[in-house]
Short mmCIF file of C-alpha atoms and ligand atoms in Angstrom, two decimals:
data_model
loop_
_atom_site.label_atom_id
_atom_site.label_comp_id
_atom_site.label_asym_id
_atom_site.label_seq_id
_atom_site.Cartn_x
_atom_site.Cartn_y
_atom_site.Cartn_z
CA UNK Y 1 1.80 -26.33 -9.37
CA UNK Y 2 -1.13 -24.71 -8.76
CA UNK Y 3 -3.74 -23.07 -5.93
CA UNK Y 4 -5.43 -25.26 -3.67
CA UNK Y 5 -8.57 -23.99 -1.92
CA UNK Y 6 -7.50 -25.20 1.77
CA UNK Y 7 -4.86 -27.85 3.09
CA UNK Y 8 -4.79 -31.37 2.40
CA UNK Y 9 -5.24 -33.66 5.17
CA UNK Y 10 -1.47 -34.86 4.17
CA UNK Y 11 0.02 -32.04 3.80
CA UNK Y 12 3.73 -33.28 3.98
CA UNK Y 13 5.95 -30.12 5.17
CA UNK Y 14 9.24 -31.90 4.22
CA UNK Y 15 8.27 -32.16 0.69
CA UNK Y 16 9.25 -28.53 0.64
CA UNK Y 17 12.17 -26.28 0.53
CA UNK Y 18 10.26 -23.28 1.67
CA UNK Y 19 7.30 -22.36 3.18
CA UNK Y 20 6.18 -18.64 2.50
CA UNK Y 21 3.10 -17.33 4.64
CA UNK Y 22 1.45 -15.12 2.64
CA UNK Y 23 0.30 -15.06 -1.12
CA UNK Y 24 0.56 -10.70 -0.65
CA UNK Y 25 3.43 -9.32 -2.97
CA UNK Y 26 6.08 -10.32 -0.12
CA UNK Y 27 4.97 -14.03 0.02
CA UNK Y 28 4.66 -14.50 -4.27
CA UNK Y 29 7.77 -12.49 -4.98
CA UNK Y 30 9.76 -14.95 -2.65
CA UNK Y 31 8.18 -17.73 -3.72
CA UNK Y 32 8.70 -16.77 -7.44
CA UNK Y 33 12.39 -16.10 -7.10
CA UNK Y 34 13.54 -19.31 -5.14
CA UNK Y 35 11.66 -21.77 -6.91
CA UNK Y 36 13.69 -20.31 -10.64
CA UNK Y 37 16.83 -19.42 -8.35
CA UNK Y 38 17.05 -22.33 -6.40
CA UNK Y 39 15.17 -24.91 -7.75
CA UNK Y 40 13.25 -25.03 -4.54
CA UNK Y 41 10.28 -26.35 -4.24
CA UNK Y 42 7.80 -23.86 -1.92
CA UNK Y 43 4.54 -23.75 -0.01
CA UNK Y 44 2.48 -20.70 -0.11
CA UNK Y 45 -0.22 -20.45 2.96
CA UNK Y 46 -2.76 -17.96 2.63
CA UNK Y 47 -5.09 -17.58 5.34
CA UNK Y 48 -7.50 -15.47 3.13
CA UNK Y 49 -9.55 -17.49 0.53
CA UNK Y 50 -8.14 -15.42 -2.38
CA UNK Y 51 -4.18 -14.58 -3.36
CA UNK Y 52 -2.56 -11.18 -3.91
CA UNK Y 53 -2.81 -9.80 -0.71
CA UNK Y 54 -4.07 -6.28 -0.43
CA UNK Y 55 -4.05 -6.11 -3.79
CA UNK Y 56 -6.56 -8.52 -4.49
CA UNK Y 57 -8.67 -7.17 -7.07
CA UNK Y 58 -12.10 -8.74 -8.78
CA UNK Y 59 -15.14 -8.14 -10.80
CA UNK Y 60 -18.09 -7.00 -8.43
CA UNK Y 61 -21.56 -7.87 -9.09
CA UNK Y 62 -22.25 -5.17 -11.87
CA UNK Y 63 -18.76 -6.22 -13.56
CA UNK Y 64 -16.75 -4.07 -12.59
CA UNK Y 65 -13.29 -4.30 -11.23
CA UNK Y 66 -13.05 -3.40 -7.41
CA UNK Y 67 -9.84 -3.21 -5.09
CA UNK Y 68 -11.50 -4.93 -2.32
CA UNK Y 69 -8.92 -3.41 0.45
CA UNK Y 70 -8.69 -0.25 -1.45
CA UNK Y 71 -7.58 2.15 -4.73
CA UNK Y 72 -4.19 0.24 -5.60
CA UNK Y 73 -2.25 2.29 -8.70
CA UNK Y 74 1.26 0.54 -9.61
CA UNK Y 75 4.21 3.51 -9.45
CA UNK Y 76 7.85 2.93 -9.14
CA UNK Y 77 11.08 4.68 -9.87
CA UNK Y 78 13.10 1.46 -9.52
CA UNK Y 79 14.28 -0.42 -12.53
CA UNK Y 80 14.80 -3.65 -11.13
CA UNK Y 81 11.08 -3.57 -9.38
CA UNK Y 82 9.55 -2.47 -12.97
CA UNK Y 83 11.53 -5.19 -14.93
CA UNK Y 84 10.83 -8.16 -12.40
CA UNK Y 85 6.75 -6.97 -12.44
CA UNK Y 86 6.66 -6.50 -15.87
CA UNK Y 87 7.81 -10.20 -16.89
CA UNK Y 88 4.18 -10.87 -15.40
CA UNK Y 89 1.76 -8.25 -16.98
CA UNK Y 90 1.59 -5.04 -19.22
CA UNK Y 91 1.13 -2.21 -17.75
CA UNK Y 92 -2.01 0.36 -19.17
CA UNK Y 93 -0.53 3.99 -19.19
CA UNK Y 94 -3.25 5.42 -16.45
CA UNK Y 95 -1.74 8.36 -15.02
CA UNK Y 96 -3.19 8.59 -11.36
CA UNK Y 97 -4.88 12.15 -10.51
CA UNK Y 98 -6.51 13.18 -7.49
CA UNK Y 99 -8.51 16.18 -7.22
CA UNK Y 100 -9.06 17.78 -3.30
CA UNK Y 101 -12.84 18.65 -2.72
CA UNK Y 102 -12.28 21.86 -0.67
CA UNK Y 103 -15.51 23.53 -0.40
CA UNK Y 104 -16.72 22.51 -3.35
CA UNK Y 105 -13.62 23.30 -5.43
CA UNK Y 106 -11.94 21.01 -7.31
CA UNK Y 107 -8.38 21.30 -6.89
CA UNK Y 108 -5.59 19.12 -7.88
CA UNK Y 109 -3.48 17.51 -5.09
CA UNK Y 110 -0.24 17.59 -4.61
CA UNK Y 111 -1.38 21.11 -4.62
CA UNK Y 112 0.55 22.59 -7.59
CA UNK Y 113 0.42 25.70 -10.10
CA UNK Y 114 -3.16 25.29 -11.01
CA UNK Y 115 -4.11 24.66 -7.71
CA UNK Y 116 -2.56 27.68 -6.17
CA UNK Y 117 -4.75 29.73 -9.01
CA UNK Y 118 -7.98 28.17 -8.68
CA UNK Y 119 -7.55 28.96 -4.52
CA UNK Y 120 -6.02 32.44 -4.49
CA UNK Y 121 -7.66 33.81 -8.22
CA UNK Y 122 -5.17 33.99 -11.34
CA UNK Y 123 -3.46 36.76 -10.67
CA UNK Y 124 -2.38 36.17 -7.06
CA UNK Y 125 -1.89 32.45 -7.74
CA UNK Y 126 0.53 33.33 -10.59
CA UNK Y 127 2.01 35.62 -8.16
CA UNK Y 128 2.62 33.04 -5.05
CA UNK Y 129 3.67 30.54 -7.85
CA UNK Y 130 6.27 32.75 -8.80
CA UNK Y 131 7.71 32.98 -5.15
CA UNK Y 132 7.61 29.25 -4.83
CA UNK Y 133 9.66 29.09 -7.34
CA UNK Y 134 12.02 31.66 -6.63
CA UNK Y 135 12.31 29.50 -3.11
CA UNK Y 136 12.08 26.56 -4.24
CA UNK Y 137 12.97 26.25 -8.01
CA UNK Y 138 10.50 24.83 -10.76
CA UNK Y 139 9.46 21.00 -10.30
CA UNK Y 140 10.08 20.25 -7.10
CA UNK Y 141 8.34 18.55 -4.69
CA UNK Y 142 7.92 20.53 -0.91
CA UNK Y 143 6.65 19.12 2.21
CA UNK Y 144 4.13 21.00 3.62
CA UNK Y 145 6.18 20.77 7.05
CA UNK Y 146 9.08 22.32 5.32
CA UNK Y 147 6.58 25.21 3.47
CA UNK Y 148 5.24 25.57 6.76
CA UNK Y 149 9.31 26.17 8.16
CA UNK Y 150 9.47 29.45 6.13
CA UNK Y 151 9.63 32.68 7.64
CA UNK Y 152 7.75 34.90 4.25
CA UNK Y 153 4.64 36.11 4.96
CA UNK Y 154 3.47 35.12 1.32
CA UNK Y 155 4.77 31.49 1.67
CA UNK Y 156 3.29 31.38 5.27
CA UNK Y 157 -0.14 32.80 3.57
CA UNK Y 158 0.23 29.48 0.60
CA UNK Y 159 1.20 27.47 3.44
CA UNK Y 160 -1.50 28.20 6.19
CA UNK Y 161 -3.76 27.51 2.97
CA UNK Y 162 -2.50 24.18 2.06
CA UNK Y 163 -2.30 23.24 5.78
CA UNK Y 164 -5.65 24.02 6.34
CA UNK Y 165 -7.52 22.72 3.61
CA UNK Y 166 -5.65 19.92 2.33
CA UNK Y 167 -3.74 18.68 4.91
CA UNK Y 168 -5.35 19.39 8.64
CA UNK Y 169 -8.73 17.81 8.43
CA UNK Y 170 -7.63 15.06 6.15
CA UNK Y 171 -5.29 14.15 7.94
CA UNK Y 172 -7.51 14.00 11.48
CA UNK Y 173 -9.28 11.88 9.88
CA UNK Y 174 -7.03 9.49 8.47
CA UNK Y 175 -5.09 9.40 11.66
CA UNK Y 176 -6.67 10.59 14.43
CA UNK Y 177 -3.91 13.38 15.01
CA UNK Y 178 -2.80 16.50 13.31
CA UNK Y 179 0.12 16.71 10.90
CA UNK Y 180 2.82 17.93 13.13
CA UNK Y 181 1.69 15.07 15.42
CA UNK Y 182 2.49 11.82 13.30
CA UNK Y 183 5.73 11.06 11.10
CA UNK Y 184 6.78 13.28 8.59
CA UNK Y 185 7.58 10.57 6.44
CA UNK Y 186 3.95 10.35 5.71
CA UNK Y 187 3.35 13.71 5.51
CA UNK Y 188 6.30 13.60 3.22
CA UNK Y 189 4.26 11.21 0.48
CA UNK Y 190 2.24 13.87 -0.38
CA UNK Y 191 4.05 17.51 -0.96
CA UNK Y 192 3.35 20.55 -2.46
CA UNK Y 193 4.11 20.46 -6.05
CA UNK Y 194 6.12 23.80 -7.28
CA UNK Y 195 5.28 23.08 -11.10
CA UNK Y 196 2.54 22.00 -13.37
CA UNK Y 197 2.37 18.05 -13.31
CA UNK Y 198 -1.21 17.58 -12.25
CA UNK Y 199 -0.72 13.58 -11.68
CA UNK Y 200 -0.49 12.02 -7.60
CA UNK Y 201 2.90 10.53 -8.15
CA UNK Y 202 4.85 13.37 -10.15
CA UNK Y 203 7.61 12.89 -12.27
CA UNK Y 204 7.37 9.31 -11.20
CA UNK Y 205 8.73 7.07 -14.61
CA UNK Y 206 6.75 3.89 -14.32
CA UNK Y 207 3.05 4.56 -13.40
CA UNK Y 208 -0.18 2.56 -13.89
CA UNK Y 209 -2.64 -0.47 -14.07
CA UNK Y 210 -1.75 -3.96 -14.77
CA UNK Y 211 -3.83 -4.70 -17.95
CA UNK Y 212 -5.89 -7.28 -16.60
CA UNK Y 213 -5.67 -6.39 -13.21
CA UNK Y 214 -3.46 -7.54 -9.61
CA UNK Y 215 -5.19 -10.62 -9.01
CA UNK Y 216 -4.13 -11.73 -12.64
CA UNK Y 217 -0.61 -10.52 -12.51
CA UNK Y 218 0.04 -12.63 -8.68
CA UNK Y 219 -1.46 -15.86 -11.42
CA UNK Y 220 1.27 -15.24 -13.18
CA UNK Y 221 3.46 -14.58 -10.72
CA UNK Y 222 2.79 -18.21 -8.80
CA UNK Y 223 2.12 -19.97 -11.63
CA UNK Y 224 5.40 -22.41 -11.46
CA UNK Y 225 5.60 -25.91 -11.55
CA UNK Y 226 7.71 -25.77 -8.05
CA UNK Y 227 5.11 -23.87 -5.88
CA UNK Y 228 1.92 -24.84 -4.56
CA UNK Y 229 -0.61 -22.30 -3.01
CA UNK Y 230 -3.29 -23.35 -0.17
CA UNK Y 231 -5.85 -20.94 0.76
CA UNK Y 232 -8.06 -20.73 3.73
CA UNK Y 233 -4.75 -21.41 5.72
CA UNK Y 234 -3.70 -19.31 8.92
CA UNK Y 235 0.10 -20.32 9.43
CA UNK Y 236 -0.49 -20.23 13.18
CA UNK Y 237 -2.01 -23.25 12.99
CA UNK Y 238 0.84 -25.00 11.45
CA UNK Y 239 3.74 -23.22 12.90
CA UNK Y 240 5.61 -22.76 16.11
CA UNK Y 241 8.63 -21.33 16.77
CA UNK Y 242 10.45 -22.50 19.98
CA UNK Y 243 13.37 -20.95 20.51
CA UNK Y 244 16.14 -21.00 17.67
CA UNK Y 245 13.87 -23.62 15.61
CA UNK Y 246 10.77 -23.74 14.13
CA UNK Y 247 7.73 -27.19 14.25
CA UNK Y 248 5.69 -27.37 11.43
CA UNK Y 249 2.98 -29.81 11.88
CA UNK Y 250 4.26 -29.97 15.24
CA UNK Y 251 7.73 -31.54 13.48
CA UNK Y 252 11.24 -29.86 13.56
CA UNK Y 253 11.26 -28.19 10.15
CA UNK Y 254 14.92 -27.55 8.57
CA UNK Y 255 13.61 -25.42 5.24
CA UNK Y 256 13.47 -22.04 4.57
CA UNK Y 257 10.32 -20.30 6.20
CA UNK Y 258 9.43 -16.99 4.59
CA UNK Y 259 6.72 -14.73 7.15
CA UNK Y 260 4.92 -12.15 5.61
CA UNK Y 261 2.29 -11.93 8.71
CA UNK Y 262 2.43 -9.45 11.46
CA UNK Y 263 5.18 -11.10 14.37
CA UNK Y 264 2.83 -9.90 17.17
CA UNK Y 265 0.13 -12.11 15.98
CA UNK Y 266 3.00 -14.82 15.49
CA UNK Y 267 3.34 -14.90 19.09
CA UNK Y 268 -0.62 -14.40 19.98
CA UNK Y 269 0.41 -10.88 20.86
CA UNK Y 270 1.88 -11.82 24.43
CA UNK Y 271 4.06 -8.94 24.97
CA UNK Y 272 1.22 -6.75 23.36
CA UNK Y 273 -0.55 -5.76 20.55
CA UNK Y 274 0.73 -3.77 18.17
CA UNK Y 275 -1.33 -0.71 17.10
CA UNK Y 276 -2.51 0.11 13.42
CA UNK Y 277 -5.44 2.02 11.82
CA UNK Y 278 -8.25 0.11 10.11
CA UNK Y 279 -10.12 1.04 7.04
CA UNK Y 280 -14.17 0.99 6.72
CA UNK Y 281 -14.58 0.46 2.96
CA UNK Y 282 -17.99 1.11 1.40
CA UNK Y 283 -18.88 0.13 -1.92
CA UNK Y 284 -21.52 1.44 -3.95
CA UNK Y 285 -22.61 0.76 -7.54
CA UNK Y 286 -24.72 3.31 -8.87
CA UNK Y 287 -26.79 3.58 -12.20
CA UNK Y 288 -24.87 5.85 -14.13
CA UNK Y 289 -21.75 6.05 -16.32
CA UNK Y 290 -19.63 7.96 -14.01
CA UNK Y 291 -19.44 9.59 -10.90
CA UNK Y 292 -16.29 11.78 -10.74
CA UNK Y 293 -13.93 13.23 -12.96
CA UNK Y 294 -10.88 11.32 -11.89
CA UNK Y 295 -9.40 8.33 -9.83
CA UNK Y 296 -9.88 9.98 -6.50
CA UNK Y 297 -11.24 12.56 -4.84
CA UNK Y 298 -9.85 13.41 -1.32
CA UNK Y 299 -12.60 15.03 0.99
CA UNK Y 300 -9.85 17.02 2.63
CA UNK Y 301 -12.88 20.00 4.52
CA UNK Y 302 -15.67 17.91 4.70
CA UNK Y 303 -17.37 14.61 5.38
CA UNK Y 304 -16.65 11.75 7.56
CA UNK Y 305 -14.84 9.89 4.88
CA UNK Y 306 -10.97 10.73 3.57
CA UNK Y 307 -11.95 9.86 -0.03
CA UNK Y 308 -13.77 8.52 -3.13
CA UNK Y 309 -12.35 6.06 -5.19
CA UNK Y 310 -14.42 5.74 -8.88
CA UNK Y 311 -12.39 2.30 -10.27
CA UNK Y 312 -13.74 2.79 -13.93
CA UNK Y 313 -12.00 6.01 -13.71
CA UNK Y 314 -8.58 4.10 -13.11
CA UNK Y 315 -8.76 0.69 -15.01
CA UNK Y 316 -10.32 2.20 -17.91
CA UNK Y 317 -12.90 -0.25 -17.90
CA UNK Y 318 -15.99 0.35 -19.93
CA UNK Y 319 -19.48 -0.52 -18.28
CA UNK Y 320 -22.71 1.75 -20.02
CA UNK Y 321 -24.61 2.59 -17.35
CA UNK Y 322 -23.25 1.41 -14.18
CA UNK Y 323 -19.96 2.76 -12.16
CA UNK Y 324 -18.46 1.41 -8.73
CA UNK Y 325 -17.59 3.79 -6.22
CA UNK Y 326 -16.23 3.33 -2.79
CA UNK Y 327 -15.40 5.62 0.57
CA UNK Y 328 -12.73 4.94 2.98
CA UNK Y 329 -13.62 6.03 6.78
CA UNK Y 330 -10.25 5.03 8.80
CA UNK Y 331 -10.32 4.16 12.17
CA UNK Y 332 -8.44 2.31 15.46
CA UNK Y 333 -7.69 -1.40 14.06
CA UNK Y 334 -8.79 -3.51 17.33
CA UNK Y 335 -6.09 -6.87 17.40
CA UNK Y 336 -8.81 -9.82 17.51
CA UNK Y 337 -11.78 -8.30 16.20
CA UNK Y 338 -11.44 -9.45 12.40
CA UNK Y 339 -10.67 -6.02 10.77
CA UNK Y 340 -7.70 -5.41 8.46
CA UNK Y 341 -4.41 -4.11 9.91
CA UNK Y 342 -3.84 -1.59 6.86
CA UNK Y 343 -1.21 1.09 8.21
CA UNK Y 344 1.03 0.98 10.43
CA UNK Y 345 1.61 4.29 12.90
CA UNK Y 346 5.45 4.91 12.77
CA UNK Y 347 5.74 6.49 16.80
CA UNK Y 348 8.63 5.03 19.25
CA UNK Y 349 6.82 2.93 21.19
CA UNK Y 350 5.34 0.75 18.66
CA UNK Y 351 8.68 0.59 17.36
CA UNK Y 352 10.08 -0.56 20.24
CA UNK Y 353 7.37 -3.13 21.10
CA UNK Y 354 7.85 -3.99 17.62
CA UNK Y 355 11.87 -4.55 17.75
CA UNK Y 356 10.97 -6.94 20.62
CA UNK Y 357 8.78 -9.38 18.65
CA UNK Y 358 11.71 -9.06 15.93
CA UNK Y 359 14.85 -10.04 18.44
CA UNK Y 360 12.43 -13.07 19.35
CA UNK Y 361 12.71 -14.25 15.90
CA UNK Y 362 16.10 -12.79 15.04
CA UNK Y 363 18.07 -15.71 15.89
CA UNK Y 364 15.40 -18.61 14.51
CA UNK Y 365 17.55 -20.37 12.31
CA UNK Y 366 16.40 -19.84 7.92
CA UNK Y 367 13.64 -17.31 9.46
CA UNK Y 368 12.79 -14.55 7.38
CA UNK Y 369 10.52 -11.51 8.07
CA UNK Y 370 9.50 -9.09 4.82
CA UNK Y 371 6.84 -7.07 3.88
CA UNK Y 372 4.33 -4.73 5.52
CA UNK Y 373 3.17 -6.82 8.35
CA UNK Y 374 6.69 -8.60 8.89
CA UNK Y 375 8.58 -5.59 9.19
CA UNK Y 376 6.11 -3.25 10.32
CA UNK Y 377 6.68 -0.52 7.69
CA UNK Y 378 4.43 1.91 5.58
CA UNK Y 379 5.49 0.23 2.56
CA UNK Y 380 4.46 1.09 -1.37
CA UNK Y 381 3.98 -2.36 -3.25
CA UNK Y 382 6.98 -1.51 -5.12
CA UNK Y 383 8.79 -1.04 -1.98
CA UNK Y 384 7.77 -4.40 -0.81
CA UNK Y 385 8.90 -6.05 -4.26
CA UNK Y 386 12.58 -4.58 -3.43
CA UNK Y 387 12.48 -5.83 -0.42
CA UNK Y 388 11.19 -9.61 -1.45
CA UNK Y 389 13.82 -9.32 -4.08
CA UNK Y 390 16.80 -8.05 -2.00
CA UNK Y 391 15.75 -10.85 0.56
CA UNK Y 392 15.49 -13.58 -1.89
CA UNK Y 393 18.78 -12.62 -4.03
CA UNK Y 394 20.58 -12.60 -0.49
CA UNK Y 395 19.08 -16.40 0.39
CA UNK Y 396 19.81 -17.66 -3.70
CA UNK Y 397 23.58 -16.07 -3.02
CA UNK Y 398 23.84 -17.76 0.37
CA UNK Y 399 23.05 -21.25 -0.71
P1 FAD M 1 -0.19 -8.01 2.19
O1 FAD M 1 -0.65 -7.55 0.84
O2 FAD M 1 -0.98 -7.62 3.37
O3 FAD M 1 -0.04 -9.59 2.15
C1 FAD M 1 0.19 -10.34 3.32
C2 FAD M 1 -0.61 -11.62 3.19
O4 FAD M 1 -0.27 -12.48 4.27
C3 FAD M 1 -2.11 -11.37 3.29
O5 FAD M 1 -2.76 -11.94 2.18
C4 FAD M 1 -2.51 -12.05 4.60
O6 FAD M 1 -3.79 -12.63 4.55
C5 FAD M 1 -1.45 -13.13 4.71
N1 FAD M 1 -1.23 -13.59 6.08
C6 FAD M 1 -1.01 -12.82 7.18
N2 FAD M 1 -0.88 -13.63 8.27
C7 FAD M 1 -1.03 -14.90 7.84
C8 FAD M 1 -1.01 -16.17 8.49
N3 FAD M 1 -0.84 -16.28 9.82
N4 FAD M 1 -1.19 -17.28 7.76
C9 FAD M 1 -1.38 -17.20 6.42
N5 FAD M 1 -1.42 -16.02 5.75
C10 FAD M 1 -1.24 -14.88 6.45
N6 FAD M 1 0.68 0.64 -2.67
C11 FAD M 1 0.97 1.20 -3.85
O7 FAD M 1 2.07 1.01 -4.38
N7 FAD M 1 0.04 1.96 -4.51
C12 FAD M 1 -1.19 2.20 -3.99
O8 FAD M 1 -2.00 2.92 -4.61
C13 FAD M 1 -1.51 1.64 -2.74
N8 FAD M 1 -2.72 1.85 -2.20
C14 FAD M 1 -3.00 1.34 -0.98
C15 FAD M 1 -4.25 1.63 -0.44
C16 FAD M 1 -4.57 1.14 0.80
C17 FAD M 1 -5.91 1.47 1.40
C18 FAD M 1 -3.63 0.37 1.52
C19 FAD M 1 -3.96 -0.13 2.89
C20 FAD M 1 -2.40 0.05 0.97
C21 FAD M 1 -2.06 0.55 -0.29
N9 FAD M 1 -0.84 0.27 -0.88
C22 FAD M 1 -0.53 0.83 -2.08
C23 FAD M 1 0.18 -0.58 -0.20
C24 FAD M 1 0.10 -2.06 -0.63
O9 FAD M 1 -1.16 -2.59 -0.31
C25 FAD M 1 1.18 -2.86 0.12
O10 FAD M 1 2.45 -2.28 -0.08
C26 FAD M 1 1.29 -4.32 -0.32
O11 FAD M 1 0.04 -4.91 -0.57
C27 FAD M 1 1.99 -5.09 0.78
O12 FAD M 1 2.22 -6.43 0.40
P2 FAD M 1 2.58 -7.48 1.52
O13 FAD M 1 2.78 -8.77 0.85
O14 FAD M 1 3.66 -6.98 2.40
O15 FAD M 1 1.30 -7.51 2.47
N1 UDP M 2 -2.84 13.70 3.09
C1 UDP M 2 -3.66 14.77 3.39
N2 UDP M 2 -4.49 15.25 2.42
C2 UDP M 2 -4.54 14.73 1.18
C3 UDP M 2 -3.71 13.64 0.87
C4 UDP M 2 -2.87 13.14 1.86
O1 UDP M 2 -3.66 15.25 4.52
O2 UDP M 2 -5.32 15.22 0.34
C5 UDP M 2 -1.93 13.20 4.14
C6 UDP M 2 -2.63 12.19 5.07
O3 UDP M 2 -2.10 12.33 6.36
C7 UDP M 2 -2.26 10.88 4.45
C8 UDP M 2 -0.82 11.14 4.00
O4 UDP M 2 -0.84 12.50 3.56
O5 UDP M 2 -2.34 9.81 5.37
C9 UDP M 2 -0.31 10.23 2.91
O6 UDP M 2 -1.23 10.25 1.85
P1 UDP M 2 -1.29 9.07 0.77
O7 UDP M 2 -2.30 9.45 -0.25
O8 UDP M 2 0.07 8.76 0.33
O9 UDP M 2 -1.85 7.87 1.66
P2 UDP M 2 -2.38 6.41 1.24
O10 UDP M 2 -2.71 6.44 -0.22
O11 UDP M 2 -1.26 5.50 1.59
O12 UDP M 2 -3.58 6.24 2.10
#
């Protein structure tokens, strides 16, 4: 029915079918799909003042359109994902490039074709391209752990080059470890590119911005006559679970409850904390049209910072005379101190501590976990839309 800026003093939890925490793309996507499937009527709790989770997005004092909790682009190869997003906003066609600052060198990242000429000289870059794809075959997508695997000393020569100057350093930054340290999953997002596409998510059908930006699009999204939104909420405050049931308002609640908020913090961390980097975010507006030639431009040598995001460059936006950038330093996320949880650090033990806080609420009777704090996952936001759909299809069937 509409977005309340905090909780009424009679806020009635039995008036409700469902209670999502969250207004992130877990929380709205739920909330969207019960109150047309089921007729349900839903409470949204936000604890930030704002919706759309990390994909908030708004117009900064110069005008311009930030990410406040960093560079969001849209990409998805799944059908049902684009359709369900799309009934909410067009989509601008804003292919996403990145360009890798190595030494002063612009190169294009996923390293590909041109890249491999502008770091070894035409000739020899043509000639390594050619043996890549003799390997490999034309457009495919190669993790560096996997180009690294190869026993060729010219692969091993385009592979110590990539690992050293777009992976190694970037990626001590970003996570405190090298690449063969952390998950190759991650490592994984972000191959070498044996062809010529020059854009971040290659070969990837749907790609980028929603034409008047995220913040508009989760409107749309919650705009229903069934749900109600109240910011400035933390669902802690409200909710307890005890056992197989859950209070809300410090009453036995028999609705659906939807958590999209990290389980440790759910149960004020008592078997432990679980670990996460953090993201210093540093905005600048400067006094000129633009800054950089594209989106993003990963420091992968030098600096403190892992990159620089230029927003004009990605929403198209037109501003004479003043651009927005901002630089992303990553760091330890310390549980308590305020800062944003932004990625989670796949390793076993946090998995396992983890699984624990998940068989606690495994058995809580219409408790449901999704999304990138619930389940603990390094998720895309169209991988969190399939998973808010898949969950809320399987409650819709169920009923
Ligand atoms: P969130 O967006 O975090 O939403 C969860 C919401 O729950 C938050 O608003 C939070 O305040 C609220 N909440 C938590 N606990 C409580 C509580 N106790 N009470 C009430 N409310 C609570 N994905 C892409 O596809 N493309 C990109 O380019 C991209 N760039 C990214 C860049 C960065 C720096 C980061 C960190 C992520 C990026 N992502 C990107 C991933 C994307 O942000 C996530 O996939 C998506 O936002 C996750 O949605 P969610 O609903 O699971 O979580
Ligand atoms: N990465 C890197 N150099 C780059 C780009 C990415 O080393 O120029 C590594 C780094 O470890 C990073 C991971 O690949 O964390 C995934 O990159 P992606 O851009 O997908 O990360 P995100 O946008 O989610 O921060």
């Amino acid at each position: 029915m509409g977005i309340a800026s905090d909780l009424p003093g009679d806020f009635t939890p039995s008036r409700y079918d469902v209670i999502v925490v969250g207004a992130g793309y877990a929380g709205a996507v739920c909330a969207r799909m019960l109150a047309e499937g089921c007729n349900y009527r839903v409470a949204v709790l936000e604890k930030r003042g704002h919706i759309a989770g990390n994909a908030y997005d708004y117009e900064d004092e110069a005008g311009i359109l930030v990410h406040k909790y960093g560079p969001h682009i849209y990409h998805t190869t799944d059908e049902r994902v684009h359709q369900f997003l799309s009934r909410f906003t067009d989509f601008t066609d804003y292919q996403h490039k990145v360009l890798a600052n190595v030494h002063g060198t612009l190169m294009p990242v996923p390293f590909n074709h041109q890249s491999l000429k502008l770091a070894f000289g035409e000739e020899k870059g043509e000639r390594l391209y050619q043996k890549l794809v003799q390997a490999f075959g034309e457009n495919r997508r190669v993790p560096i752990l996997e180009l690294r695997g190869r026993n060729d000393p010219e692969l091993s020569e385009v592979a110590d080059y990539v690992y050293e100057n777009v992976f190694l350093h970037y990626t001590m930054k970003q996570w405190g470890k090298t690449p063969d340290q952390i998950d190759p999953a991650v490592m994984g997002r972000v191959p070498v590119f044996v062809g010529d596409d020059d854009r971040y998510f290659p070969q990837v059908p749907h790609q980028g911005m929603p034409d008047k930006g995220y913040t508009d699009l989760f409107e749309q999204m919650l705009n229903h006559d069934l749900i109600d939104v109240f910011l400035n909420c933390d669902a802690r405050d409200l909710l307890v679970v005890e056992g197989t049931s859950v209070k809300v308002c410090d009453r036995p609640y028999g609705g659906e409850i939807i958590y999209t908020g990290a389980l440790d913090e759910l149960f004020h961390m008592d078997l432990g904390a679980l670990p996460y980097r953090t993201l210093d975010m540093q905005f600048e507006t400067l006094d000129q049209d633009q800054f950089q030639p594209v989106g993003t431009v990963n420091y992968t040598v030098s600096e403190d910072f892992t990159r620089i995001t230029e927003f004009k460059n990605m929403t198209g936006q037109v501003v004479p005379g003043k651009t927005t950038i901002m630089r992303e330093y990553s760091k330890p996320y310390e549980p308590g101190s305020g800062q944003t949880p932004y990625y989670v650090i796949n390793e076993p033990d946090n998995i396992a501590l983890y699984q624990k806080y998940r068989d606690r609420v495994a058995n809580v009777l219409n408790f449901h976990v999704v999304g990138r704090l619930a389940e603990y996952r390094y998720y895309d936001m169209d991988g969190v839309v399939a998973s808010a759909l898949a969950l809320s299809n399987e409650i819709i069937n169920h009923r």
